[in-house]
Coordinates of N, CA and C in Angstrom, one line a residue:
M1 N 19.7 -7.7 4.2 CA 19.0 -6.9 3.5 C 18.0 -7.7 2.6
L2 N 16.7 -7.3 2.3 CA 15.6 -8.1 1.5 C 15.9 -7.7 0.2
K3 N 15.9 -8.4 -0.7 CA 16.1 -8.7 -2.2 C 14.9 -9.5 -2.7
I4 N 13.5 -9.1 -3.6 CA 12.6 -10.1 -4.1 C 13.1 -10.7 -4.9
N5 N 13.6 -12.3 -5.2 CA 13.8 -13.3 -5.9 C 12.6 -13.5 -7.0
K6 N 11.6 -13.7 -6.4 CA 10.5 -14.5 -6.5 C 9.1 -13.4 -6.6
A7 N 8.5 -13.6 -7.6 CA 7.3 -12.9 -7.2 C 6.2 -13.5 -8.0
E8 N 5.1 -13.7 -7.7 CA 3.8 -13.9 -8.6 C 2.8 -14.0 -8.0
L9 N 1.9 -14.1 -9.0 CA 0.4 -13.5 -8.7 C -0.5 -14.9 -7.8
G10 N -0.5 -14.8 -6.2 CA -1.2 -16.3 -6.1 C -2.6 -16.5 -6.5
T11 N -3.2 -15.4 -5.3 CA -4.7 -15.5 -5.2 C -5.4 -13.9 -5.7
V12 N -6.5 -14.0 -6.3 CA -7.6 -13.2 -6.1 C -8.5 -13.3 -5.8
A13 N -9.0 -12.5 -4.6 CA -9.7 -13.0 -3.9 C -11.2 -11.4 -3.9
V14 N -12.2 -11.4 -3.5 CA -13.7 -10.7 -2.9 C -14.0 -11.0 -1.4
K15 N -13.8 -12.3 -1.0 CA -14.5 -12.5 0.0 C -13.7 -13.9 1.2
P16 N -13.2 -13.6 2.3 CA -12.9 -14.4 2.8 C -12.7 -15.8 2.4
S17 N -13.3 -16.6 1.7 CA -13.0 -18.0 1.5 C -12.4 -18.2 1.0
Q18 N -12.0 -16.8 0.1 CA -11.3 -17.2 -1.4 C -10.0 -16.5 -0.9
Y19 N -10.0 -16.4 0.5 CA -8.2 -15.8 1.0 C -7.5 -17.3 0.8
P20 N -5.7 -16.8 0.8 CA -5.1 -18.0 0.7 C -4.9 -18.5 2.5
I21 N -4.6 -19.4 2.7 CA -4.3 -19.9 4.2 C -3.3 -18.9 4.9
A22 N -3.7 -18.4 5.9 CA -3.1 -17.7 6.9 C -2.0 -18.4 7.6
D23 N -1.0 -18.6 6.8 CA 0.1 -19.4 6.9 C 1.4 -18.2 6.5
R24 N 1.8 -17.5 6.5 CA 2.8 -16.4 6.2 C 2.4 -15.0 6.6
P25 N 3.6 -14.5 6.6 CA 3.3 -12.6 7.0 C 2.9 -12.0 5.5
E26 N 1.9 -11.2 6.0 CA 1.5 -10.3 5.0 C 1.5 -8.8 5.1
I27 N 2.0 -8.2 3.7 CA 2.3 -6.4 3.8 C 1.1 -5.9 3.0
A28 N 0.6 -5.4 3.0 CA -0.6 -5.0 2.0 C -0.3 -2.9 1.5
F29 N -0.7 -3.3 0.8 CA -0.2 -1.7 0.1 C -2.1 -1.1 -0.3
A30 N -2.5 -0.1 0.4 CA -3.8 0.7 0.4 C -3.6 2.5 -0.3
G31 N -4.1 2.4 -1.1 CA -3.9 4.4 -1.7 C -5.3 4.6 -2.9
R32 N -5.2 5.8 -3.0 CA -6.5 5.8 -3.7 C -5.9 5.5 -5.0
S33 N -7.0 5.9 -6.5 CA -7.2 5.1 -7.8 C -5.9 5.8 -7.8
N34 N -4.9 5.6 -8.8 CA -4.1 6.6 -9.4 C -3.1 6.9 -8.9
V35 N -2.3 6.7 -8.0 CA -1.4 7.5 -7.1 C -0.6 6.6 -7.0
G36 N 0.1 5.7 -7.6 CA 1.1 4.5 -8.2 C 1.3 3.6 -7.7
K37 N 0.3 2.4 -6.7 CA 0.5 1.4 -6.2 C 1.1 0.5 -7.3
S38 N 0.5 0.0 -8.3 CA 0.6 -0.7 -9.3 C 2.4 -0.5 -10.0
S39 N 2.6 0.5 -10.1 CA 4.4 1.0 -10.3 C 4.8 0.7 -9.4
L40 N 4.1 1.2 -7.7 CA 5.2 0.6 -6.5 C 5.6 -1.1 -6.8
L41 N 4.7 -1.3 -6.8 CA 4.9 -3.1 -6.8 C 5.4 -3.6 -7.3
N42 N 5.7 -3.1 -9.2 CA 6.2 -3.6 -10.0 C 7.9 -3.1 -9.4
L43 N 7.6 -1.9 -8.9 CA 9.4 -1.5 -8.6 C 10.0 -2.5 -7.6
L44 N 9.2 -2.9 -6.4 CA 9.4 -3.6 -5.4 C 9.7 -4.9 -5.9
T45 N 9.4 -4.9 -7.0 CA 9.5 -7.0 -7.2 C 10.0 -7.0 -8.4
N46 N 10.9 -6.0 -8.8 CA 11.6 -5.8 -10.3 C 10.9 -6.9 -11.3
R47 N 10.1 -6.2 -11.4 CA 9.7 -6.8 -12.6 C 8.4 -6.0 -13.3
K48 N 8.1 -6.0 -14.8 CA 7.7 -4.9 -15.5 C 6.1 -4.7 -15.1
S49 N 5.3 -6.0 -15.2 CA 4.3 -6.0 -15.4 C 3.4 -7.2 -14.3
L50 N 3.8 -7.4 -13.4 CA 3.5 -8.0 -11.9 C 2.0 -7.7 -11.8
A51 N 2.3 -6.5 -11.2 CA 0.3 -6.0 -11.3 C 0.1 -5.0 -12.5
R52 N -0.7 -4.5 -12.9 CA -1.4 -4.6 -13.9 C -1.2 -3.1 -13.8
V53 N -0.1 -2.1 -14.6 CA -0.6 -0.3 -14.5 C -1.3 0.0 -15.5
S54 N -2.5 0.5 -14.9 CA -3.4 1.2 -15.5 C -3.9 2.9 -15.7
G55 N -4.2 3.3 -17.0 CA -3.9 5.0 -17.1 C -6.0 5.3 -16.3
N56 N -6.3 3.9 -16.6 CA -7.7 4.4 -15.7 C -7.6 3.9 -14.6
P57 N -8.2 4.6 -13.7 CA -7.8 4.8 -12.3 C -9.7 3.5 -11.8
G58 N -9.1 3.2 -10.8 CA -10.3 2.4 -9.7 C -10.2 0.7 -10.7
K59 N -8.6 0.2 -11.5 CA -8.8 -0.4 -11.8 C -9.1 -2.2 -11.2
T60 N -7.7 -2.1 -10.0 CA -7.7 -2.9 -8.9 C -9.5 -3.3 -8.4
R61 N -10.2 -4.4 -8.4 CA -11.5 -4.1 -7.5 C -11.5 -5.1 -7.1
T62 N -10.0 -6.3 -6.7 CA -10.4 -7.7 -6.0 C -9.1 -6.7 -4.9
I63 N -8.7 -7.9 -4.2 CA -7.7 -8.1 -3.5 C -6.7 -9.2 -3.6
N64 N -5.4 -8.5 -4.0 CA -4.1 -9.3 -5.2 C -3.7 -9.8 -4.2
F65 N -3.5 -10.9 -4.2 CA -2.2 -11.6 -3.1 C -1.0 -12.3 -4.1
Y66 N 0.3 -11.7 -3.8 CA 1.6 -11.9 -4.7 C 2.1 -12.7 -3.7
E67 N 2.4 -13.7 -3.5 CA 3.6 -14.7 -3.3 C 4.8 -14.3 -3.5
I68 N 5.7 -14.2 -2.4 CA 7.1 -13.6 -2.5 C 8.3 -14.2 -2.3
N69 N 8.9 -14.2 -2.7 CA 10.0 -15.7 -2.5 C 9.5 -16.8 -1.2
G70 N 8.5 -17.6 -1.8 CA 8.1 -18.1 -1.3 C 7.7 -18.4 0.5
E71 N 8.3 -17.3 0.6 CA 7.9 -16.3 2.3 C 6.8 -15.9 3.0
W72 N 6.7 -14.4 2.2 CA 5.4 -13.8 2.3 C 4.2 -13.4 1.6
R73 N 3.9 -12.8 1.6 CA 3.0 -11.9 1.3 C 3.4 -10.5 0.9
I74 N 2.7 -9.8 -0.6 CA 2.6 -8.5 -0.6 C 1.0 -8.8 -1.2
V75 N 0.4 -7.7 -0.3 CA -1.2 -7.8 -1.0 C -2.1 -6.8 -1.4
D76 N -2.4 -6.2 -2.6 CA -2.7 -5.4 -3.4 C -3.8 -5.5 -2.8
L77 N -4.6 -4.1 -2.5 CA -5.9 -4.0 -2.1 C -6.1 -2.9 -3.3
P78 N -7.7 -2.8 -3.2 CA -8.2 -1.9 -4.6 C -8.3 -1.0 -4.4
G79 N -7.8 0.4 -5.3 CA -7.7 1.4 -5.0 C -9.5 2.2 -4.6
Y80 N -9.2 3.3 -4.0 CA -10.4 3.7 -3.2 C -10.3 5.2 -4.2
G81 N -11.5 6.0 -3.6 CA -11.4 7.4 -4.2 C -12.0 7.7 -5.8
Y82 N -12.2 6.5 -6.7 CA -12.3 6.5 -7.9 C -13.7 7.4 -7.5
A83 N -14.4 8.9 -8.4 CA -15.4 9.5 -8.8 C -16.6 8.0 -9.6
K84 N -16.2 7.9 -10.8 CA -16.9 6.7 -11.2 C -17.6 5.7 -11.1
V85 N -16.9 5.1 -9.7 CA -17.6 4.0 -9.3 C -19.0 4.6 -8.8
S86 N -20.0 3.1 -8.4 CA -21.3 3.3 -8.4 C -21.0 3.2 -6.6
K87 N -22.1 3.8 -6.1 CA -22.4 3.7 -4.9 C -22.5 2.4 -4.3
S88 N -22.7 1.0 -5.1 CA -23.2 -0.4 -4.4 C -21.9 -1.1 -5.1
E89 N -21.0 -0.2 -5.6 CA -20.0 -1.1 -5.9 C -19.1 -0.5 -4.8
S90 N -18.9 1.0 -4.5 CA -18.0 1.4 -3.1 C -18.6 0.7 -1.7
A91 N -20.0 0.6 -1.8 CA -19.9 -0.3 -0.5 C -18.9 -1.9 -0.3
S92 N -20.1 -2.3 -1.6 CA -18.7 -3.9 -1.5 C -17.8 -3.6 -1.4
W93 N -16.5 -2.6 -1.8 CA -15.6 -2.0 -1.5 C -15.8 -1.7 -0.1
G94 N -16.0 -1.2 0.6 CA -16.2 -1.7 2.2 C -16.2 -2.6 2.2
K95 N -17.0 -3.3 1.9 CA -17.1 -4.5 3.0 C -15.7 -5.8 2.8
M96 N -15.1 -5.5 1.9 CA -14.4 -6.3 1.4 C -13.0 -5.8 2.1
M97 N -12.8 -4.4 2.4 CA -11.9 -4.0 2.9 C -11.8 -4.2 4.5
E98 N -13.1 -3.7 4.6 CA -13.4 -4.2 6.4 C -12.7 -5.8 6.7
D99 N -13.7 -6.9 6.1 CA -13.8 -8.3 5.9 C -11.8 -8.6 6.1
Y100 N -11.0 -8.4 5.0 CA -9.5 -8.4 4.8 C -8.6 -8.2 6.5
L101 N -9.2 -6.7 6.8 CA -7.8 -5.5 7.5 C -8.9 -5.9 9.2
G102 N -9.8 -6.4 8.7 CA -10.6 -6.4 10.7 C -9.8 -7.6 11.0
D103 N -9.8 -8.7 10.0 CA -9.7 -9.7 10.8 C -8.4 -11.1 9.8
R104 N -7.8 -10.3 9.7 CA -6.5 -11.0 9.0 C -5.2 -11.4 9.9
I105 N -4.9 -12.4 10.7 CA -4.3 -12.8 11.6 C -2.6 -13.0 10.9
C106 N -2.5 -12.7 9.9 CA -1.1 -12.6 9.5 C -1.0 -11.4 9.1
L107 N -1.8 -10.0 9.0 CA -1.5 -9.5 8.5 C -1.1 -7.9 9.2
E108 N 0.5 -8.1 8.4 CA 1.7 -6.8 9.8 C 1.6 -5.8 9.7
K109 N 1.4 -5.1 8.2 CA 1.1 -4.3 8.4 C 0.4 -3.6 6.9
V110 N -0.2 -2.0 6.9 CA -0.8 -2.0 5.7 C 0.4 -0.5 5.2
V111 N 1.2 -0.6 3.9 CA 1.5 0.5 3.5 C 0.5 1.7 3.3
L112 N 0.4 3.1 3.8 CA -0.4 3.8 2.8 C 0.4 4.3 2.2
L113 N 0.2 4.2 0.8 CA 0.3 5.5 -0.5 C -0.4 6.4 -1.2
V114 N 0.7 8.1 -0.3 CA -0.1 9.3 -0.8 C 1.0 9.8 -1.6
D115 N 0.4 11.0 -2.7 CA 0.9 11.7 -3.8 C 1.8 12.7 -3.0
I116 N 3.0 12.5 -3.1 CA 4.0 13.8 -2.4 C 2.8 15.0 -2.3
R117 N 3.0 15.0 -3.5 CA 2.3 16.8 -4.4 C 1.3 17.3 -3.9
H118 N 0.1 16.4 -3.1 CA -1.0 16.5 -2.5 C -1.5 16.7 -1.4
K119 N -1.8 17.5 -0.5 CA -2.3 17.1 0.8 C -3.7 16.0 0.6
P120 N -3.0 14.9 2.1 CA -3.6 14.0 1.7 C -5.2 14.6 2.0
S121 N -5.6 13.2 1.2 CA -7.2 13.6 0.6 C -8.1 12.7 1.7
N122 N -9.5 13.4 2.1 CA -10.3 13.2 3.3 C -10.1 11.3 3.6
Q123 N -10.1 11.0 1.9 CA -10.1 9.2 2.1 C -8.7 8.8 2.5
D124 N -7.6 9.5 2.7 CA -6.5 9.2 2.8 C -6.4 8.8 4.3
I125 N -7.3 10.4 4.7 CA -7.2 10.1 6.1 C -8.0 9.5 7.0
E126 N -9.0 9.6 6.2 CA -10.3 8.1 6.2 C -9.9 6.8 6.8
M127 N -8.8 6.6 5.9 CA -7.9 5.7 5.6 C -6.8 5.1 6.6
Y128 N -6.4 5.9 6.7 CA -4.8 6.1 8.0 C -6.4 6.0 9.4
N129 N -7.0 6.3 9.5 CA -7.9 6.8 11.0 C -7.9 5.1 11.1
Y130 N -8.7 4.4 10.2 CA -8.8 3.0 9.9 C -8.0 2.0 10.5
L131 N -6.4 2.3 9.4 CA -5.6 1.4 9.9 C -5.0 1.7 11.3
K132 N -5.2 2.8 11.7 CA -4.7 3.1 13.4 C -5.8 2.6 15.0
Y133 N -6.6 2.3 13.9 CA -8.1 1.5 14.5 C -7.8 0.2 14.9
H134 N -7.1 -0.5 13.4 CA -6.8 -1.8 13.3 C -5.2 -2.2 13.8
N135 N -4.3 -0.5 14.3 CA -2.7 -1.4 15.0 C -2.1 -1.3 13.9
L136 N -2.2 -0.9 12.5 CA -2.0 -1.5 11.6 C -1.2 -0.1 10.5
D137 N -1.5 1.4 11.3 CA -0.6 2.1 10.7 C 0.7 2.5 11.2
G138 N 1.2 3.9 11.1 CA 2.9 3.8 10.7 C 4.1 4.0 9.6
L139 N 3.4 3.4 8.8 CA 4.2 3.2 7.4 C 3.5 4.0 6.2
V140 N 4.2 5.3 5.5 CA 3.2 5.6 4.2 C 4.2 6.0 3.9
V141 N 4.5 5.6 2.3 CA 4.8 6.1 1.2 C 4.3 7.0 0.6
A142 N 5.4 7.6 0.2 CA 5.1 9.3 -0.5 C 5.5 8.7 -2.1
T143 N 4.5 8.5 -3.3 CA 4.7 8.4 -4.5 C 5.2 9.9 -5.1
K144 N 5.9 9.7 -6.4 CA 6.1 10.4 -7.0 C 7.2 11.3 -6.6
A145 N 7.8 10.8 -5.9 CA 9.0 12.0 -5.3 C 10.3 12.9 -6.0
D146 N 10.1 12.5 -7.4 CA 11.0 12.9 -8.4 C 10.1 13.9 -8.7
K147 N 8.7 14.2 -8.5 CA 8.1 15.4 -8.5 C 8.3 16.4 -8.2
V148 N 9.0 16.5 -6.9 CA 9.5 17.2 -5.7 C 10.8 17.5 -5.7
S149 N 11.3 19.0 -5.3 CA 12.1 19.0 -5.1 C 12.7 18.8 -3.3
K150 N 14.4 19.1 -3.7 CA 14.8 18.0 -1.9 C 14.6 19.3 -0.9
N151 N 14.4 20.0 -1.1 CA 13.5 21.3 -0.4 C 12.2 21.3 -0.2
E152 N 11.7 20.9 -1.1 CA 10.3 21.0 -1.1 C 9.4 19.8 -0.8
M153 N 10.5 18.9 -0.5 CA 9.8 17.5 0.4 C 9.8 17.7 1.6
Q154 N 10.6 18.1 2.4 CA 10.4 18.3 3.8 C 9.1 19.2 3.7
K155 N 8.6 19.8 3.0 CA 7.5 20.5 3.6 C 6.7 19.7 3.0
C156 N 6.3 18.8 2.3 CA 5.1 18.0 1.6 C 5.0 16.7 2.8
F157 N 6.5 16.6 3.6 CA 6.4 15.9 4.3 C 5.5 16.1 5.7
K158 N 5.8 17.3 6.3 CA 5.3 18.2 7.6 C 3.7 18.0 6.7
V159 N 2.9 18.4 5.9 CA 1.6 17.8 5.5 C 1.2 16.6 5.6
I160 N 1.9 15.9 5.1 CA 1.7 14.5 4.7 C 1.3 14.5 6.8
R161 N 2.7 14.4 7.8 CA 2.2 14.3 9.1 C 1.3 14.9 9.8
E162 N 1.6 16.3 9.3 CA 0.2 17.1 10.0 C -1.5 16.8 9.6
S163 N -1.7 16.2 8.4 CA -2.8 15.8 8.1 C -3.4 15.0 8.5
L164 N -2.4 13.6 8.5 CA -3.0 12.3 9.1 C -2.9 12.1 10.7
D165 N -2.3 13.1 11.5 CA -1.8 12.7 12.6 C -0.7 11.7 12.8
M166 N 0.2 11.6 12.3 CA 0.8 10.9 12.9 C 1.5 11.0 13.7
K167 N 2.3 9.8 14.2 CA 3.1 9.8 15.4 C 4.3 10.2 14.7
K168 N 5.0 10.3 16.2 CA 6.5 11.0 15.7 C 6.9 9.7 14.6
E169 N 7.4 8.9 15.2 CA 8.3 7.2 15.1 C 7.7 6.6 13.9
D170 N 6.6 7.2 13.2 CA 5.7 7.0 11.9 C 6.6 7.2 10.8
I171 N 6.3 6.8 9.8 CA 8.1 6.2 9.1 C 6.9 6.8 7.7
I172 N 7.5 7.9 7.1 CA 7.2 8.1 5.2 C 8.6 8.2 4.7
I173 N 8.2 7.3 4.3 CA 9.3 7.0 2.3 C 9.0 7.6 1.4
P174 N 9.5 8.6 0.8 CA 9.8 9.4 -0.3 C 9.7 8.1 -1.3
V175 N 9.2 7.8 -2.5 CA 9.9 7.1 -3.4 C 8.9 7.0 -4.6
S176 N 10.3 7.0 -5.5 CA 10.1 7.3 -7.5 C 10.0 5.9 -8.5
S177 N 9.2 5.9 -8.5 CA 8.8 4.7 -9.3 C 10.3 4.9 -11.0
L178 N 9.4 6.2 -11.6 CA 10.3 6.7 -12.8 C 11.9 6.6 -12.4
K179 N 12.5 7.5 -11.1 CA 13.7 7.5 -11.1 C 14.3 6.1 -10.5
K180 N 13.3 5.2 -9.8 CA 13.9 3.9 -9.0 C 14.2 4.2 -7.9
T181 N 13.8 5.2 -7.1 CA 14.6 5.0 -6.2 C 13.3 5.0 -4.3
G182 N 14.0 4.7 -3.5 CA 13.4 4.3 -2.5 C 13.0 3.0 -2.5
Q183 N 12.9 2.3 -3.1 CA 12.0 0.7 -2.7 C 13.4 0.5 -1.7
Q184 N 14.6 0.2 -2.1 CA 15.3 -0.8 -0.8 C 14.3 -0.5 0.1
E185 N 14.9 1.2 1.3 CA 14.3 1.8 1.7 C 13.2 0.9 2.1
L186 N 12.1 1.1 1.9 CA 10.6 0.3 2.2 C 11.1 -1.2 2.4
L187 N 11.7 -2.3 1.7 CA 12.2 -3.1 1.6 C 12.8 -3.4 2.9
D188 N 13.8 -2.4 3.4 CA 14.2 -3.0 4.8 C 13.7 -2.5 5.7
V189 N 12.4 -1.7 5.7 CA 11.1 -1.7 7.0 C 10.0 -2.7 6.9
I190 N 10.4 -3.3 5.5 CA 9.4 -4.3 5.7 C 9.9 -5.9 5.8
E191 N 11.3 -6.1 5.8 CA 12.3 -6.4 6.5 C 11.8 -7.0 7.8
T192 N 12.1 -6.0 8.7 CA 12.0 -5.9 10.3 C 10.8 -6.3 10.6
L193 N 9.8 -5.8 9.8 CA 8.0 -6.4 9.9 C 7.9 -7.5 9.7
I194 N 8.4 -8.6 8.2 CA 8.4 -10.0 8.5 C 8.5 -10.8 9.5
M195 N 9.9 -10.4 9.6 CA 11.3 -11.4 10.2 C 10.7 -11.0 12.6
E196 N 9.8 -10.5 12.4 CA 9.4 -10.2 13.6 C 8.4 -11.8 14.9

């Protein structure tokens, strides 16, 4: 059972020359601004403020590499879909993502976060298609799972699956940072990815 005993921010990058050496597996996390990415990373690592949680969306503008147990990395990708970001910033974000997702040899998987209460946005769909193109798809975390009832959850999953055109074997994990649920299930999936 995978446990995170040690987590620390290793590298902050905006371009490939700043990335850490590709010497260990990386699991990246992507999602729209305010989907709960920082809260999830704090829940996974059992740290209150490893990733800064902010009421202001669009806070992460860099690619943040977290060293985990000295063995693998969590990579926090900048949130997308925040309206107040300028066109030039949006373009530089796209380039930053393209560089990382397209060429990073030690990247095992990208976990896409979507809010369980809402149908995935066009940008979520675009992102998932992009991950499919790079063979990094197949793992979605539905955040804010405490906000829907058990009965509603299956309906929400169906909407997410259909919107993202997920395959049958693709995994959706409901997570609630508030109730602290779903994180071990996600860690178990990550364990199989980094041990391969």
